[in-house]
Short mmCIF file of C-alpha atoms and ligand atoms in Angstrom, two decimals:
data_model
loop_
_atom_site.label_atom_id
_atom_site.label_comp_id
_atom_site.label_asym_id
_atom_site.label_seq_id
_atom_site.Cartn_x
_atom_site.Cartn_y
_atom_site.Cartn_z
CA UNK J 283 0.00 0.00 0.00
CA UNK J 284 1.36 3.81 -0.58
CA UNK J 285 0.41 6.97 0.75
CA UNK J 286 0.63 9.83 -1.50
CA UNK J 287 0.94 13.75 -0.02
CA UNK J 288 -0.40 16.54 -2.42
CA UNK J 289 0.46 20.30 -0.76
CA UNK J 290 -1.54 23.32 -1.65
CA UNK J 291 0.29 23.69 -4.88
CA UNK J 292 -0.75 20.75 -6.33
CA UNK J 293 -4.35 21.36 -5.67
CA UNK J 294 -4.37 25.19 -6.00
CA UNK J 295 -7.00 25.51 -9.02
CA UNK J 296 -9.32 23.53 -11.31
CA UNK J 297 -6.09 21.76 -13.59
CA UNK J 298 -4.26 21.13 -10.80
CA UNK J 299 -6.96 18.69 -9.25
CA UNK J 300 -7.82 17.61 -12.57
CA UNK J 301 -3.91 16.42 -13.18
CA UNK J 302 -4.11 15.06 -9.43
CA UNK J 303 -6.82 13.07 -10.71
CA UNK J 304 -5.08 11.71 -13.61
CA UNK J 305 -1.60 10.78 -11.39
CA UNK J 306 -3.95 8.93 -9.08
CA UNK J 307 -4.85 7.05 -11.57
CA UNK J 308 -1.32 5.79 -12.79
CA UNK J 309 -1.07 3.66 -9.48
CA UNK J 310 -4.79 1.92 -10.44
CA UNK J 311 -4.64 -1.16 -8.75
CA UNK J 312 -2.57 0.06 -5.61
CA UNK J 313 -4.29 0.47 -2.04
CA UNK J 314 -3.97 4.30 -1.98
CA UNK J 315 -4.10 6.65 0.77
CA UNK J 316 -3.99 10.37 -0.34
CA UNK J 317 -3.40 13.48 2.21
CA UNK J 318 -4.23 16.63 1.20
CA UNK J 319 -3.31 20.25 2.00
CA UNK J 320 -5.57 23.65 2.19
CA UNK J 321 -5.64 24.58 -1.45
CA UNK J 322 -3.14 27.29 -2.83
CA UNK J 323 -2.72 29.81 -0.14
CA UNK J 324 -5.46 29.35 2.02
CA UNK J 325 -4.04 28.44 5.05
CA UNK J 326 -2.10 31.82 5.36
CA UNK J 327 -5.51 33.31 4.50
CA UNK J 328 -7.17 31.79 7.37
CA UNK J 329 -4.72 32.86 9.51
CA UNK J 330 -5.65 36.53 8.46
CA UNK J 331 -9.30 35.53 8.84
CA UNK J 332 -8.39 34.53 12.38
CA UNK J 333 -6.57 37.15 13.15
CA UNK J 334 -9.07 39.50 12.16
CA UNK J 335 -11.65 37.72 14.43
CA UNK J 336 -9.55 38.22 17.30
CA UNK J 337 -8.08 41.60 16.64
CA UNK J 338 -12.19 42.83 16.18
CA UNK J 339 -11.29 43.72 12.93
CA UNK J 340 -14.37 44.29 10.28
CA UNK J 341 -11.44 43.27 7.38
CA UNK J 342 -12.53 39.49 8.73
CA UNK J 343 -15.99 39.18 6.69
CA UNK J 344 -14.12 40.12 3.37
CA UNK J 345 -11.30 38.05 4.41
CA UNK J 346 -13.42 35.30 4.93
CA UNK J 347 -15.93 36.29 1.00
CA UNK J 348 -12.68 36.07 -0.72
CA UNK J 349 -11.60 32.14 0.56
CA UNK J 350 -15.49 31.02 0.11
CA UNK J 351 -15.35 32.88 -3.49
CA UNK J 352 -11.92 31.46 -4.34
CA UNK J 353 -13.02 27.86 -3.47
CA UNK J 354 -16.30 28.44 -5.37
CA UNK J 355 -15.00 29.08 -8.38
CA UNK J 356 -12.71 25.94 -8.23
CA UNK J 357 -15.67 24.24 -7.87
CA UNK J 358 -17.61 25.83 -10.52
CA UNK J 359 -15.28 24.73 -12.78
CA UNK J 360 -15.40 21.74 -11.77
CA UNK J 361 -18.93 19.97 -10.87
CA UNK J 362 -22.14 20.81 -12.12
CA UNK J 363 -24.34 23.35 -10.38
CA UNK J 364 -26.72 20.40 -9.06
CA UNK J 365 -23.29 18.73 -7.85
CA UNK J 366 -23.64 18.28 -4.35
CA UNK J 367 -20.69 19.04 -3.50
CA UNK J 368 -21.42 22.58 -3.38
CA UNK J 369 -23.63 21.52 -0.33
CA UNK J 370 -20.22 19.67 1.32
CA UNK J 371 -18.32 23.44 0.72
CA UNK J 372 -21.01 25.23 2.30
CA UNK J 373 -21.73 22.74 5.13
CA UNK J 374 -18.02 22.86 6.04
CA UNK J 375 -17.54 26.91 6.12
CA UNK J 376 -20.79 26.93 8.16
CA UNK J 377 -18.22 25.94 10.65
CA UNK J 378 -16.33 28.99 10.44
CA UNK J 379 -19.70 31.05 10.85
CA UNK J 380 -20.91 29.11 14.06
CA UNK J 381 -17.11 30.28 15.38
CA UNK J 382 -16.96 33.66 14.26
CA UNK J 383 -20.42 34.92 15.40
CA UNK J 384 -19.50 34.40 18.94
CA UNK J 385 -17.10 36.44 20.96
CA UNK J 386 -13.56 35.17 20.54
CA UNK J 387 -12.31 32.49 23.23
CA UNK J 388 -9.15 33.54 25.25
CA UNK J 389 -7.10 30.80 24.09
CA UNK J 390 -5.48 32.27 20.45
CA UNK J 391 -4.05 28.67 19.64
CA UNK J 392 -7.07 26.81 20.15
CA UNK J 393 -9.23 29.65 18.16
CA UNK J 394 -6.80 29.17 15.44
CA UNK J 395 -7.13 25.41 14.84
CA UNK J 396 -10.97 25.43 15.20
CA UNK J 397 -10.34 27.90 12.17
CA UNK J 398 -7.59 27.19 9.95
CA UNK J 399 -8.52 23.39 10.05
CA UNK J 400 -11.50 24.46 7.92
CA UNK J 401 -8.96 24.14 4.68
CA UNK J 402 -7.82 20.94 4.45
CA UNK J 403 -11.53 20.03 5.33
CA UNK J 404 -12.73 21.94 2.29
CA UNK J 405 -10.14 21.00 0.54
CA UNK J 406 -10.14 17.13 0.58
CA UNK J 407 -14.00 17.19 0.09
CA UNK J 408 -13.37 18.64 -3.03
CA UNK J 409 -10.74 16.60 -4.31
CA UNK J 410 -12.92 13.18 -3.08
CA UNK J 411 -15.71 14.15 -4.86
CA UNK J 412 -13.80 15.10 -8.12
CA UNK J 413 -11.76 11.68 -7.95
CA UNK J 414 -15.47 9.94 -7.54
CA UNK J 415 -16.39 12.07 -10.48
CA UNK J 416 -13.02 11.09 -12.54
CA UNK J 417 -13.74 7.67 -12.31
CA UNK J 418 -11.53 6.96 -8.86
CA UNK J 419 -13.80 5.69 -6.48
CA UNK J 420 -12.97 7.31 -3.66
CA UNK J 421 -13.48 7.96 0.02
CA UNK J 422 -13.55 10.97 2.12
CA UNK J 423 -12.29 10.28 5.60
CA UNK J 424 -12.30 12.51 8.98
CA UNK J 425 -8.66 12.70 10.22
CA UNK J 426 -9.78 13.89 13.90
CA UNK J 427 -10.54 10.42 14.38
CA UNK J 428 -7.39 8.70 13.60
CA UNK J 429 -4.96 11.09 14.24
CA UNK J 430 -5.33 11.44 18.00
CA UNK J 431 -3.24 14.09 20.00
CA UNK J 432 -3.16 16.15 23.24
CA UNK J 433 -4.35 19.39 23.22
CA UNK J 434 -1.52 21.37 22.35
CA UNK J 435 -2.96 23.74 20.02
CA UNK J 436 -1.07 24.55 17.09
CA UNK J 437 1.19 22.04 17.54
CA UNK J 438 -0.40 19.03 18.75
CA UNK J 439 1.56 15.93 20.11
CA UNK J 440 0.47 13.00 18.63
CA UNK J 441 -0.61 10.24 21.01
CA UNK J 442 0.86 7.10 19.12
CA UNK J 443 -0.67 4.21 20.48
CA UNK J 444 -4.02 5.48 20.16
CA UNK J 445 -3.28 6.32 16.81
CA UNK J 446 -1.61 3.50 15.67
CA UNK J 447 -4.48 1.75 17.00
CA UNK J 448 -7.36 3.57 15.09
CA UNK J 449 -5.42 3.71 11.88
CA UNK J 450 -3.97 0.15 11.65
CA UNK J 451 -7.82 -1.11 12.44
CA UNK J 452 -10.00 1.21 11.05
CA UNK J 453 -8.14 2.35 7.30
CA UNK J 454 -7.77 -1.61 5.58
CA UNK J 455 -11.26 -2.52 5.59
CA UNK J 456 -11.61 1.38 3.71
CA UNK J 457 -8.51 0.48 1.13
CA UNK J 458 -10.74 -2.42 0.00
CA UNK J 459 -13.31 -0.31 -1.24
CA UNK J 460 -11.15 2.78 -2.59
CA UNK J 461 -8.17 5.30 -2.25
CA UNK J 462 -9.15 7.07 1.14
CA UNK J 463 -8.68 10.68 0.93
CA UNK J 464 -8.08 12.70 3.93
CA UNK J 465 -6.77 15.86 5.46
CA UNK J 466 -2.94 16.61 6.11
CA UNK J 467 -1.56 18.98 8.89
CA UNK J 468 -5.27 17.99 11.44
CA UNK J 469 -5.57 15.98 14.46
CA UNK J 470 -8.38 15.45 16.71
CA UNK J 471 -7.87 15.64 21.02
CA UNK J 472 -9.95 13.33 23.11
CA UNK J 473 -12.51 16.13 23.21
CA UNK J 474 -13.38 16.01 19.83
CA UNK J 475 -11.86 19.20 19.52
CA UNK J 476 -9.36 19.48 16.15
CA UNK J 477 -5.48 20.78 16.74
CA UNK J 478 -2.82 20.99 13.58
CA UNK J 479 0.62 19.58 13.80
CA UNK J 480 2.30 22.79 13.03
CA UNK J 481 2.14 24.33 9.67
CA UNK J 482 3.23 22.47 6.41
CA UNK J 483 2.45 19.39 8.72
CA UNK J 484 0.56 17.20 6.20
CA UNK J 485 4.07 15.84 5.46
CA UNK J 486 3.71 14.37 8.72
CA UNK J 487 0.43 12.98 8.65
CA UNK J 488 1.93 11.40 5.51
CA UNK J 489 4.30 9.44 7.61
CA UNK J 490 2.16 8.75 10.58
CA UNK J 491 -0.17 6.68 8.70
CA UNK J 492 2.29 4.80 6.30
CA UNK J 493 4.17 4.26 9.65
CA UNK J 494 0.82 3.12 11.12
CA UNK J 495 0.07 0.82 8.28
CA UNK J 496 3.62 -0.23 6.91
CA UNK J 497 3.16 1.07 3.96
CA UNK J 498 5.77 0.33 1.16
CA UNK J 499 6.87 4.37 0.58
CA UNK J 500 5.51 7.61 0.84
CA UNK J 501 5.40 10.12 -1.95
CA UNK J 502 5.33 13.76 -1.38
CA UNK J 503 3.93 15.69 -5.07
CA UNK J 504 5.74 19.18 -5.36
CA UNK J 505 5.89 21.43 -7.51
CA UNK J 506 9.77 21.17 -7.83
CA UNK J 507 11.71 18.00 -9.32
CA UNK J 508 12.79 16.41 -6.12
CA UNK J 509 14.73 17.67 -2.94
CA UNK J 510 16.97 20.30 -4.25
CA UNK J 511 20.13 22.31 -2.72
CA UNK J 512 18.15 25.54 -2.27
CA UNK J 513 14.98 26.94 -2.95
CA UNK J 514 15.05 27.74 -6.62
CA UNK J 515 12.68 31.07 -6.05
CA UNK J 516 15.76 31.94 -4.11
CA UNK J 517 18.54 31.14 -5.66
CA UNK J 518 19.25 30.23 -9.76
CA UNK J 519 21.34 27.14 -11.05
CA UNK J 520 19.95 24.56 -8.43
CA UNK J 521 20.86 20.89 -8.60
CA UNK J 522 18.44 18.35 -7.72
CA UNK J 523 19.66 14.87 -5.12
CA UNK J 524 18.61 11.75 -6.69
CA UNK J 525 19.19 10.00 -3.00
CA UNK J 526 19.41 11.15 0.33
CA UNK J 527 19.77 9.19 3.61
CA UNK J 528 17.51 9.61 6.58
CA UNK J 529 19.85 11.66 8.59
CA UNK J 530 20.68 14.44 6.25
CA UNK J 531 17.23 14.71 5.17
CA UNK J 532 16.53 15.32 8.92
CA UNK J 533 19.63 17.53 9.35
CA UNK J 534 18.16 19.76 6.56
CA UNK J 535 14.82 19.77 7.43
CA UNK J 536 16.25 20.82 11.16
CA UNK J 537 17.68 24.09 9.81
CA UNK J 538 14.40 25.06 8.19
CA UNK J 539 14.30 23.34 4.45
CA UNK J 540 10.31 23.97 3.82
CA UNK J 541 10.45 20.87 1.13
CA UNK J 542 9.75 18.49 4.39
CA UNK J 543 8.35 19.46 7.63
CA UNK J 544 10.99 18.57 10.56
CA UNK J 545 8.90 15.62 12.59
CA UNK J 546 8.20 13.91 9.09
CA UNK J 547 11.37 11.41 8.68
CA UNK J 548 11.52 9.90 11.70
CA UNK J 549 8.69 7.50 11.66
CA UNK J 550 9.86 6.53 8.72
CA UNK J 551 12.95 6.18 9.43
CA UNK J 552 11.87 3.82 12.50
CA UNK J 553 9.93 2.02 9.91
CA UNK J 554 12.10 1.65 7.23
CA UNK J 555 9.78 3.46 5.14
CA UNK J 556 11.21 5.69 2.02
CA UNK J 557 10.23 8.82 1.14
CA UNK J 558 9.94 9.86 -2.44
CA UNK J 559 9.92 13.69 -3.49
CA UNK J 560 8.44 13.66 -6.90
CA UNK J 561 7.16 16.68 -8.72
CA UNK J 562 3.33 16.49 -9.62
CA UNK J 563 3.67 18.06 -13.26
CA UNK J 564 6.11 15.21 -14.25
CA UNK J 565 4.86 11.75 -12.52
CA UNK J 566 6.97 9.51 -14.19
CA UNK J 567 10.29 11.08 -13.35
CA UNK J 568 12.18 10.20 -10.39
CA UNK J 569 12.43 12.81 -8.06
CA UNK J 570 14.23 12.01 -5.15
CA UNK J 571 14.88 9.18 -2.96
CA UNK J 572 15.05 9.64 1.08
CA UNK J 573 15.88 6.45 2.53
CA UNK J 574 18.34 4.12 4.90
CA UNK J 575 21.14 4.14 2.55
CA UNK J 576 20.85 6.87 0.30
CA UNK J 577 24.23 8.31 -1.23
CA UNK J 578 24.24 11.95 -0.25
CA UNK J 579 26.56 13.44 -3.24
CA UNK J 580 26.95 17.34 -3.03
CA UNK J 581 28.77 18.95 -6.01
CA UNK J 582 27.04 21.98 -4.35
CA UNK J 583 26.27 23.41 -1.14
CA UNK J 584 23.12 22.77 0.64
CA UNK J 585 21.56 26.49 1.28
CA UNK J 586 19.14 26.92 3.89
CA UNK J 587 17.50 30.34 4.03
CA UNK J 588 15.15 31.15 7.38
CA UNK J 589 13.41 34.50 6.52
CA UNK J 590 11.35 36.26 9.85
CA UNK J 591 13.80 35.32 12.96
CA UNK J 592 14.22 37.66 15.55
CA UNK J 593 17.84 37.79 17.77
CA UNK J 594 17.26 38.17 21.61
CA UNK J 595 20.18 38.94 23.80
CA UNK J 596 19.76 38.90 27.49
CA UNK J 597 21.98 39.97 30.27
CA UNK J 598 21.34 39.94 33.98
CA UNK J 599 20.11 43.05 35.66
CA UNK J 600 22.62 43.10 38.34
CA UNK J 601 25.35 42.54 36.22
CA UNK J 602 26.35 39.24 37.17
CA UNK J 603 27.66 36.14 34.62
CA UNK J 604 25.61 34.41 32.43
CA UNK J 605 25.61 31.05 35.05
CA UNK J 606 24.10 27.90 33.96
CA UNK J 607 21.23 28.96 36.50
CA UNK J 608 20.34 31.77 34.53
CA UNK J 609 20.27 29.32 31.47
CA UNK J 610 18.12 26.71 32.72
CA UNK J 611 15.90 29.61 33.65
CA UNK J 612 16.21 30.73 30.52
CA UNK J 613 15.44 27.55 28.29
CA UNK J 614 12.21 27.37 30.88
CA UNK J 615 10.90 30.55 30.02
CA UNK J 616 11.55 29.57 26.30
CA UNK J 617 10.29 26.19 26.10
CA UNK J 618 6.69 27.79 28.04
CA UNK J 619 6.36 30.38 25.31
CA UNK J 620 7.06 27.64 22.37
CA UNK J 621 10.01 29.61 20.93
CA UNK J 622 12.03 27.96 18.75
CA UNK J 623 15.53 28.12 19.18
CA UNK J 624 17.56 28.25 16.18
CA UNK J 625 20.99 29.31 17.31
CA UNK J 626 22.47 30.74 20.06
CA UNK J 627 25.83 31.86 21.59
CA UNK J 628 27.16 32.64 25.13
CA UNK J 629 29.80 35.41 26.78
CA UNK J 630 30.63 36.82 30.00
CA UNK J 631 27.54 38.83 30.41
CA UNK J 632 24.94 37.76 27.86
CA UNK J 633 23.44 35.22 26.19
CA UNK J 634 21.99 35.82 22.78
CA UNK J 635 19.55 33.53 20.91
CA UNK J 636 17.76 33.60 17.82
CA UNK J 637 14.29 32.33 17.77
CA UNK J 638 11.55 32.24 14.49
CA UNK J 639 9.22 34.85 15.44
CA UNK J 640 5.46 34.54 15.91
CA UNK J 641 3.80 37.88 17.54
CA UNK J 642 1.75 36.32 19.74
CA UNK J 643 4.42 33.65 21.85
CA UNK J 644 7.14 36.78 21.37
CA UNK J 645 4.92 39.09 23.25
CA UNK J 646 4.57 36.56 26.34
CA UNK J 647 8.31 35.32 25.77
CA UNK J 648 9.37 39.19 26.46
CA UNK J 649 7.26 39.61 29.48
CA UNK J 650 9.00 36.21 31.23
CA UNK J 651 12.29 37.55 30.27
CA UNK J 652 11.95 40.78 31.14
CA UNK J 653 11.47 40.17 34.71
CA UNK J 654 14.91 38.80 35.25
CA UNK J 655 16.90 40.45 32.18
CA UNK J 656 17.72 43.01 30.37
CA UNK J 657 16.28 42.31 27.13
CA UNK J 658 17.73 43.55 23.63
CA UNK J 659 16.54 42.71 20.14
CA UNK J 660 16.36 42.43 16.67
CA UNK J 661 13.40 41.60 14.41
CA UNK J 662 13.03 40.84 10.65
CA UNK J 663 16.61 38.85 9.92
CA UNK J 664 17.12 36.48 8.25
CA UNK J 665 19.29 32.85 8.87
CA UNK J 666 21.09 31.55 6.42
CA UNK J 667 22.56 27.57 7.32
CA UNK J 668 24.92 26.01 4.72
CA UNK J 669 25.89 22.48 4.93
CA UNK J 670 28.59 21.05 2.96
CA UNK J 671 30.11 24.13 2.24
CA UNK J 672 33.53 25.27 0.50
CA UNK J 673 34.98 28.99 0.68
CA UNK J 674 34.18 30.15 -2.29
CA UNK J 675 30.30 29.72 -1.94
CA UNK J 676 30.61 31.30 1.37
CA UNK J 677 32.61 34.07 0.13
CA UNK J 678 29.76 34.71 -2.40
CA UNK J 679 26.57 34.37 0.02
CA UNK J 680 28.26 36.80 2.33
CA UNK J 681 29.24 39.31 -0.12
CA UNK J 682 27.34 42.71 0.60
CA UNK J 683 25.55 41.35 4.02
CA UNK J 684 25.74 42.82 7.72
CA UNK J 685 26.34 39.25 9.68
CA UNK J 686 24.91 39.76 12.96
CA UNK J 687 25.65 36.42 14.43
CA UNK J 688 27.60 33.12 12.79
CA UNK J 689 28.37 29.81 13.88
CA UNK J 690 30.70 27.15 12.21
CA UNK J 691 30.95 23.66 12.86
CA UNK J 692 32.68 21.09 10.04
CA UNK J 693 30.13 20.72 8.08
CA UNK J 694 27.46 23.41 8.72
CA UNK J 695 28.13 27.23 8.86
CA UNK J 696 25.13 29.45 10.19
CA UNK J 697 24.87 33.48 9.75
CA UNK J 698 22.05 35.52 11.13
CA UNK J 699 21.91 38.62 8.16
CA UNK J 700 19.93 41.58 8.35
N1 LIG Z 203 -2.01 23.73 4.90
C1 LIG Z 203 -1.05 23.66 5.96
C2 LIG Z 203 -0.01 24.75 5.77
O1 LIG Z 203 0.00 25.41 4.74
C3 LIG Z 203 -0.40 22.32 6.07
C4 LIG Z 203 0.43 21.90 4.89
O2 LIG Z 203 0.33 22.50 3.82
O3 LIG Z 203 1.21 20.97 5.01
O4 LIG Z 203 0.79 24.95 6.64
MG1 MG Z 204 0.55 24.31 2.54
#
């Protein structure tokens, strides 16, 4: 059996689900899972939408027209007006309406998931109807209720055994009758309320259920060729890996490469499942290869570029050292406000760390530290992580940059850039 990933680019308009559609059908025959993301941008448009609720903002209604009217006319083009999956769309932004009419709920992370979840709901109705209408018989399925997790909003934990237990038992007798289509990035707490697993986290759903059902490999549809050295939007004369092994695909996804989200390797890896990157406007070519063994070759650099970090430095009020009290305090404060670390670096009297920022957790992060530290910052850098890297490439990336913090180690060098 295979599980199949399809992000919001592959879904993001009419001929995108129709050529979804038609590389579904090339594995005819196979038992199929398929997760799927919010189409296009929609995610970061619910984030505005939530946002907006929160903030009182009257932007939210026409925040909220414009996803319903971009999702409409997918549909239009794709159904006929009787179709009734125009009833599913509806049904499932209702959702959003029963939130939003109410006065927001104190908890921002838990508003956000009751929203944002709404696109991957949407989305995978649309694309299990349009497989049923393609000739792929197909069946919708509720993620909430296999893909258990604590309620850790925004970032829920998955609880394994419970998972592993609903998936291994409940999906087979489904794969019998059909692919099973379902949403990436969603979990469900014991509740019934829904969390996501971090953003870009349908990767990881990916893995949880092949891991949960041993399936033979995982394939992740981009719209690039494979796992590349950079992010070609970023950078020009990019080289594709034909293999990678487990650990530098984790290594790189650690230091921020978007093309896999961070937690998705390792239940593969503990499975001894691969992972295929394969782009979605080319199905037959063969992308790349993440597995046990795979030969890492660099004839270039791999370039790892973290946009939106923000550097903290701290040093005691009373002037005192930077003791290894002060940093256990410190990683406390951090770890409450979720901040993720991404480098840091110590001296006599002050520690600096740069962390990805999110308004929200940096607000309460700031009040914790303030109380003990004198607190210093920077927003709207960037870091840049190279592994493998030779002088000259380093030469060029730095050229014309103010480097505001670096780190070296033999194989990766790190540089926080305004
Ligand atoms: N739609 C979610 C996001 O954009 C999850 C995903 O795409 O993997 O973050
Ligand atoms: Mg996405």
């Amino acid at each position: 059996m295979l599980v199949f990933k399809f992000g919001g680019a592959s879904v993001k308009d009419a001929d995108n689900i129709v050529n979804l559609a038609n590389v579904v059908k090339r594995f005819e025959g196979n038992q199929l899972v398929i997760v799927v993301s919010a189409m296009g941008k929609t995610t970061n448009a619910l984030e505005r939408l939530t946002k907006a609720y929160v903030d009182g903002d009257e932007q939210m209604h026409a925040i909220f027209d414009e996803i319903k009217k971009y999702h409409y006319d997918i549909i239009e083009q794709l159904f006929d007006k009787q179709d009734n999956i125009f009833n599913e769309v509806a049904n499932t932004f209702v959702e959003i309406d029963w939130v939003i009419e109410d006065e927001p709920h104190d908890d921002y992370d838990f508003i956000y998931d009751q929203i944002v979840s709404i696109g991957e709901l949407v989305s995978t109705r649309i694309v299990s109807a349009y497989l049923n209408k393609a000739g792929v018989k197909s069946q919708w399925v509720d993620v909430r209720g296999y893909v258990h997790t604590d309620n850790n909003y925004r970032e829920g934990g998955v609880q394994w055994a419970k998972t592993r237990e609903s998936i291994s038992t409940g999906i087979p007798p489904l794969l019998n009758k059909g692919v099973v289509v379902t949403q990436g990035f969603l979990g469900g707490t014991s509740e019934n309320f829904t969390t996501t697993l971090g953003r870009e986290g349908s990767d990881y759903t990916a893995s949880i259920f092949a891991s949960c059902l041993g399936a033979e490999s995982v394939t992740t549809w981009k719209d690039v060729p494979g796992v590349l050295n950079a992010d070609p939007k970023l950078f020009n004369d990019t080289i594709k890996f034909d293999e990678l092994s487990y650990s530098e695909a984790i290594e790189m996804t650690y230091y921020g490469a978007t093309v896999i989200h961070p937690k998705t390797i390792k239940p593969l890896q503990n499975a001894n499942i691969p992972l295929l990157v394969k782009p979605f406007g080319d199905p037959g070519a063969p992308g790349t290869v993440i597995k046990e063994n795979g030969r890492n070759i660099f004839t270039k650099p791999v370039i790892i570029v973290k946009q939106n970090q923000v550097l903290v430095s701290l040093s005691a009020k009373d002037y005192s050292f930077i003791s290894e009290n002060h940093l256990s305090d410190i990683f406390g404060m951090f770890a409450q406000s979720h901040a993720k670390v991404n480098m840091m670096q110590t001296s006599a009297l002050s520690f600096s760390v740069c962390i990805d920022y999110s308004e929200n957790r940096f607000k309460k992060l700031l009040t914790a530290l303030r109380q003990d530290f004198n607190v210093k910052y920077n927003e709207g850098l960037t870091l840049i992580t190279v592994r493998h890297y030779s002088a000259e490439w380093l030469n060029d990336l730095k050229a014309g940059k103010t480097i505001l913090m670096e780190q070296l180690s033999r194989n990766t060098i790190q540089m926080l850039v305004k």
